[in-house]
Amino acid sequence: MRSAPLVACVAFVLALLTWLLLNGLNVNSARYDTQLQALGDFSRFERGMTREVLTARAGLSRNYDGLVEMVNAYDDALTKLRDTAGLDVEQTGAIDVLSARAGRQESLIERFKSRNALLQNSFAYFVLFSDKLAESDTRPLVTASSALAAAMLRLTLDTSDAAARQVEDRLEELAQLQTPPAEKDSVSALLTHGQMLHDLLPDIDIILKTLVAESNNREQDAMLALILKRQLAARASARQTRLLQYITSLLLLSGILYFGVLLRKRAVTLRRRATFEHAIANISMLFINSSNERIATDVEMALHQLAGYIGADRAYFACVVGTTMHTYRWSRDGVAFEPGWPERLLGLAPRFDGGDDGIVYIPKVNGSHRHDTMNLLAEAGVSGWLCIMAAYGSRDGILGFDAVRGGALTYWAEVSLFRMAFDAIGNAIRRARLEGEKERLQASLQHARRMETIGTFASGIAHNFNNIVGAILGYAEMADARVPSGSRPAASLAEIRRAGERARELVEQILSFGRRGEGRRERVCVKTLVDETKSLLAASLPSHVKFEVSDAADTAFVTGEPAQLQQVILNLCNNAAQAMKEPGRIELRIETRELARALPIGRSEVGPGRFTVISVTDPGPGMDEATLEQIFEPFFTTRPDGNGLGLATVREIVEQHGGAIAVQSKPDAGTRFDVWLPSGDPDEPRPAQCGHDPALRGAGETVLVIDTDRRRLLRYEEILAALGYEPVGFTGLAEAIDACRAAHARFDAALVCHLPGGSSLELAAALHDAVPDLPIILAAPSTRDLAIPSLKTSGITELVHHPLVSAELAGALARSLVASVRSGTSRRAAGVS
């Protein structure tokens, strides 16, 4: 309903503009021009008809084609005049007068045409018989016919009564003559045509005189005056309409300028609001990556930005987390905080009326009386104040802005937006404190578990490998003492000792690597990582393969888990070495790239941003297109002794680090792998990130695993054991169901792996029928073709990708077990004895 006046106003303006447009165009001007042209044609064709009639009368025209054309054009001009008159009554009357005149003219012309035809015919015969009688032997007959011809010629030129009587007398004289029998027919014919000429010539002259008399311009002049009158009136109306258009344009321009000013004012307000909201978004993004160590700096930076929008000299945020008060301050140069400020504001702020939104906004502090609470602000040197309190009058936190140099805060009607800033800062502080505590607890837990695992593993490695290496070195020394120095066996034993020493160093590096594996993301110098990996490769690469590092950028840093990144390089280099049958060189290149926009790499897309590219190139036999399409698939290998997990692991690690991998290869042209990893700024180290959440690890729960491939089953059991679960694997459904029925509460969850042919759902459904309360997780290559109703019918509670990914499987198991405990179906929840 509010838009109805606006719609009516717009409709009125459109109607007015349309009316002014149509009137300003002077559309009748063309009609009047057409009428003037038609009227001119009417007069011209009327004169043409008169000319054709006189030509025919004089005998210069042998037919009436020209006269007929003139008559038709005359009628067309009259029709055009009538068509353009429209509904103008006065013009219609004038045209009717012209039409009546045209009718008379055409009637006279028709009479003329019929009589003139007889006249011309009689003339022809009169001349014929006159010439014939002129050759007669009878003298009186020749004289009488000659006299008649002379009188007829005079009548042709003068159709007066005297000339007509003279012709009549000559006819009587000729008729009274005694005509010889031979000339009698000629005389009779001459008398007949002479009498017809005597009658026709005066009649035709009367028609001509009437036709000429009718051909005057009186009616045309009246019509012309009427058309010109209408045309002048239309032009005057058009001038008035153009004046109205000009006035209307001025009014519309004034309205546009007025609304433009309003829109600009509104746009400035919206732009300021959008800028502020963008700043809030940036602050929120800043807090997302903020750590417990940087939270103070980030909050001060946020206070600095917010103070600029309100023109404050100092800003602060005070809150209580648990039993501890946290205070963050920012102030301009030369502006200090009063003692106890802003801590005491937590008790002072509720004394002011913050309204429903808990915001106190006082652009200019002016105490009205001695007991006014504003005096408390003035005593603290505050001349303008904005305070955002916690919701519902809570004293847990405040966000404040002060003007202290005698000025006032900038007036802004959108101060309610500062509530978003309050929430963002408060949530960031609480999150940082909680994350700090969580990291401390997780670090303690991980350290304890790691020390236990690594201690056992390292002691076994050190005991077994060092005993073997020690035996090799011992026997080599004993053998060396029994061979001549400088002989070929001595040289071989020396190589054995050097290899043994390298093996011992390699064991030490492996143990050191195990001790470094924190499972946490950290800033990693790629050059350093490559140098460490290079020494590991030196003992494992074949002798015919050389390994070189070129263009190792010292400023290339990435954020990730060093052990996993080292595994990427090891796998790529070992694959390259295994593919090289001839002597050659593996080249590793490191470079940094800046991407202004997203770039497709392999099956992923990276960018924009800074990236470190690790390229591994070998001159091996290369690969064809069919092989390239499958090299990253798990368990795909082209070597009889390969397991097909190396490149699949590489891509999984790279993508988990937010990167991508691409391969370039052609048969007999070598192979190149490019690993793209997000790169950090070397001058701004990034905080480390946790790799896996320990909260998702199992606590010894028993998981039933079904997979028809025994080798794959063993691998998945190892993954589950590494995640803290007790796996029990089966290759057949019947065995699994028997085990469940034999000990119903033995299993906490079931993992059904992908089976070729789409029988995984049927297997899960059969297991669900046997043990309805058991949570079932289905591992499938794709979930696109799986319908939700069929999943529910089969008892499937979670879906994971196949091949299995540890992090995804850990999350699915944790969610399934939590849901089972809540529903009371877990064997632990049921209190199994």
Coordinates of N, CA and C in Angstrom, one line a residue, residues 686-754:
R686 N 54.2 -18.1 10.1 CA 52.9 -18.4 10.4 C 52.8 -19.4 11.6
P687 N 51.8 -19.3 12.5 CA 51.7 -20.2 13.6 C 51.5 -21.7 13.1
A688 N 52.0 -22.6 13.9 CA 51.8 -24.0 13.5 C 50.4 -24.4 13.7
Q689 N 49.9 -25.4 12.9 CA 48.6 -25.9 13.0 C 48.6 -27.4 13.3
C690 N 47.7 -27.9 14.0 CA 47.7 -29.3 14.3 C 47.3 -30.1 13.1
G691 N 48.0 -31.3 13.1 CA 47.7 -32.2 11.9 C 46.4 -32.9 12.2
H692 N 46.3 -33.8 13.2 CA 45.1 -34.6 13.5 C 44.7 -34.2 14.8
D693 N 43.4 -34.3 15.0 CA 42.8 -34.0 16.3 C 42.8 -35.2 17.2
P694 N 43.6 -35.2 18.3 CA 43.7 -36.4 19.1 C 42.3 -36.8 19.7
A695 N 41.4 -35.9 19.7 CA 40.0 -36.2 20.3 C 39.3 -37.3 19.4
L696 N 39.8 -37.4 18.1 CA 39.1 -38.3 17.2 C 39.8 -39.7 17.3
R697 N 40.8 -39.9 18.1 CA 41.4 -41.2 18.2 C 40.5 -42.1 19.1
G698 N 40.7 -43.4 18.8 CA 39.9 -44.4 19.5 C 40.4 -44.7 20.9
A699 N 39.7 -45.4 21.7 CA 40.1 -45.8 23.0 C 40.0 -47.3 23.2
G700 N 40.4 -48.0 22.1 CA 40.4 -49.5 22.2 C 39.1 -50.1 21.8
E701 N 38.2 -49.3 21.2 CA 36.9 -49.9 20.7 C 37.2 -51.0 19.6
T702 N 36.4 -52.0 19.6 CA 36.5 -53.0 18.6 C 35.7 -52.7 17.3
V703 N 36.4 -52.8 16.2 CA 35.8 -52.5 14.9 C 35.8 -53.7 14.0
L704 N 34.7 -54.2 13.5 CA 34.6 -55.3 12.6 C 34.8 -54.7 11.2
V705 N 35.8 -55.4 10.4 CA 36.1 -54.9 9.1 C 35.9 -56.1 8.1
I706 N 35.2 -55.7 7.0 CA 34.9 -56.7 6.0 C 35.5 -56.3 4.7
D707 N 36.4 -57.1 4.1 CA 36.9 -56.8 2.8 C 37.4 -58.1 2.2
T708 N 37.0 -58.3 0.9 CA 37.3 -59.6 0.3 C 38.8 -59.8 -0.1
D709 N 39.5 -58.6 -0.2 CA 40.9 -58.7 -0.5 C 41.7 -58.7 0.8
R710 N 42.4 -59.8 1.0 CA 43.1 -60.0 2.3 C 44.3 -59.0 2.5
R711 N 45.0 -58.7 1.4 CA 46.1 -57.7 1.5 C 45.5 -56.3 1.9
R712 N 44.5 -55.9 1.2 CA 43.9 -54.6 1.6 C 43.3 -54.7 3.0
L713 N 42.7 -55.8 3.4 CA 42.2 -55.9 4.7 C 43.3 -55.7 5.8
L714 N 44.4 -56.3 5.6 CA 45.5 -56.1 6.5 C 45.9 -54.6 6.6
R715 N 46.0 -54.0 5.5 CA 46.3 -52.6 5.5 C 45.3 -51.7 6.2
Y716 N 44.0 -52.0 6.0 CA 43.0 -51.3 6.7 C 43.0 -51.6 8.2
E717 N 43.4 -52.8 8.6 CA 43.5 -53.1 10.0 C 44.7 -52.3 10.6
E718 N 45.7 -52.1 9.9 CA 46.8 -51.3 10.4 C 46.4 -49.8 10.6
I719 N 45.6 -49.3 9.6 CA 45.1 -47.9 9.8 C 44.3 -47.8 11.0
L720 N 43.4 -48.7 11.3 CA 42.5 -48.7 12.4 C 43.3 -48.8 13.7
A721 N 44.3 -49.7 13.7 CA 45.2 -49.8 14.9 C 45.9 -48.5 15.2
A722 N 46.4 -47.9 14.1 CA 47.1 -46.6 14.3 C 46.1 -45.5 14.9
L723 N 44.8 -45.6 14.6 CA 43.9 -44.7 15.1 C 43.4 -45.0 16.5
G724 N 43.9 -46.1 17.1 CA 43.6 -46.4 18.5 C 42.4 -47.4 18.6
Y725 N 42.1 -48.1 17.5 CA 41.0 -49.0 17.6 C 41.5 -50.5 17.5
E726 N 40.7 -51.4 17.9 CA 41.1 -52.8 17.8 C 40.3 -53.4 16.6
P727 N 41.0 -53.6 15.5 CA 40.3 -54.1 14.3 C 40.2 -55.7 14.3
V728 N 39.1 -56.2 13.8 CA 38.9 -57.6 13.6 C 38.4 -57.8 12.2
G729 N 39.3 -58.4 11.4 CA 39.0 -58.4 9.9 C 38.4 -59.8 9.5
F730 N 37.5 -59.7 8.5 CA 36.9 -60.9 7.9 C 36.8 -60.7 6.4
T731 N 37.1 -61.7 5.6 CA 37.0 -61.7 4.2 C 35.6 -62.2 3.7
G732 N 34.8 -62.8 4.5 CA 33.5 -63.3 4.1 C 32.4 -62.8 5.0
L733 N 31.2 -62.7 4.5 CA 30.1 -62.2 5.3 C 29.7 -63.2 6.3
A734 N 29.7 -64.5 5.9 CA 29.2 -65.5 6.9 C 30.0 -65.6 8.1
E735 N 31.3 -65.5 8.0 CA 32.2 -65.5 9.1 C 31.9 -64.3 10.0
A736 N 31.7 -63.1 9.4 CA 31.5 -61.9 10.2 C 30.2 -62.1 11.0
I737 N 29.1 -62.6 10.3 CA 27.8 -62.7 11.0 C 27.9 -63.8 12.1
D738 N 28.6 -64.8 11.9 CA 28.8 -65.8 13.0 C 29.5 -65.2 14.2
A739 N 30.5 -64.4 13.9 CA 31.3 -63.8 15.0 C 30.4 -62.9 15.8
C740 N 29.5 -62.1 15.1 CA 28.6 -61.2 15.8 C 27.6 -61.9 16.6
R741 N 27.1 -63.0 16.1 CA 26.1 -63.8 16.8 C 26.7 -64.5 18.0
A742 N 27.9 -64.9 17.9 CA 28.6 -65.6 19.0 C 28.9 -64.7 20.1
A743 N 29.2 -63.5 19.9 CA 29.4 -62.5 20.9 C 28.8 -61.2 20.5
H744 N 27.5 -61.0 20.8 CA 26.7 -59.9 20.3 C 27.3 -58.6 20.6
A745 N 27.8 -58.5 21.8 CA 28.3 -57.1 22.3 C 29.8 -57.0 22.1
R746 N 30.4 -57.8 21.3 CA 31.9 -57.8 21.1 C 32.3 -56.5 20.3
F747 N 31.5 -56.2 19.3 CA 31.9 -55.1 18.3 C 31.1 -53.8 18.6
D748 N 31.9 -52.7 18.5 CA 31.3 -51.4 18.7 C 30.9 -50.8 17.4
A749 N 31.5 -51.1 16.3 CA 31.1 -50.6 14.9 C 31.6 -51.6 13.9
A750 N 31.1 -51.4 12.7 CA 31.5 -52.2 11.5 C 31.9 -51.3 10.4
L751 N 33.0 -51.7 9.6 CA 33.4 -51.0 8.4 C 33.3 -52.0 7.3
V752 N 32.4 -51.7 6.3 CA 32.2 -52.5 5.1 C 32.9 -51.8 4.0
C753 N 33.9 -52.4 3.4 CA 34.7 -51.8 2.3 C 34.0 -52.1 1.0
H754 N 34.5 -51.3 0.0 CA 33.9 -51.3 -1.3 C 34.1 -52.7 -2.0

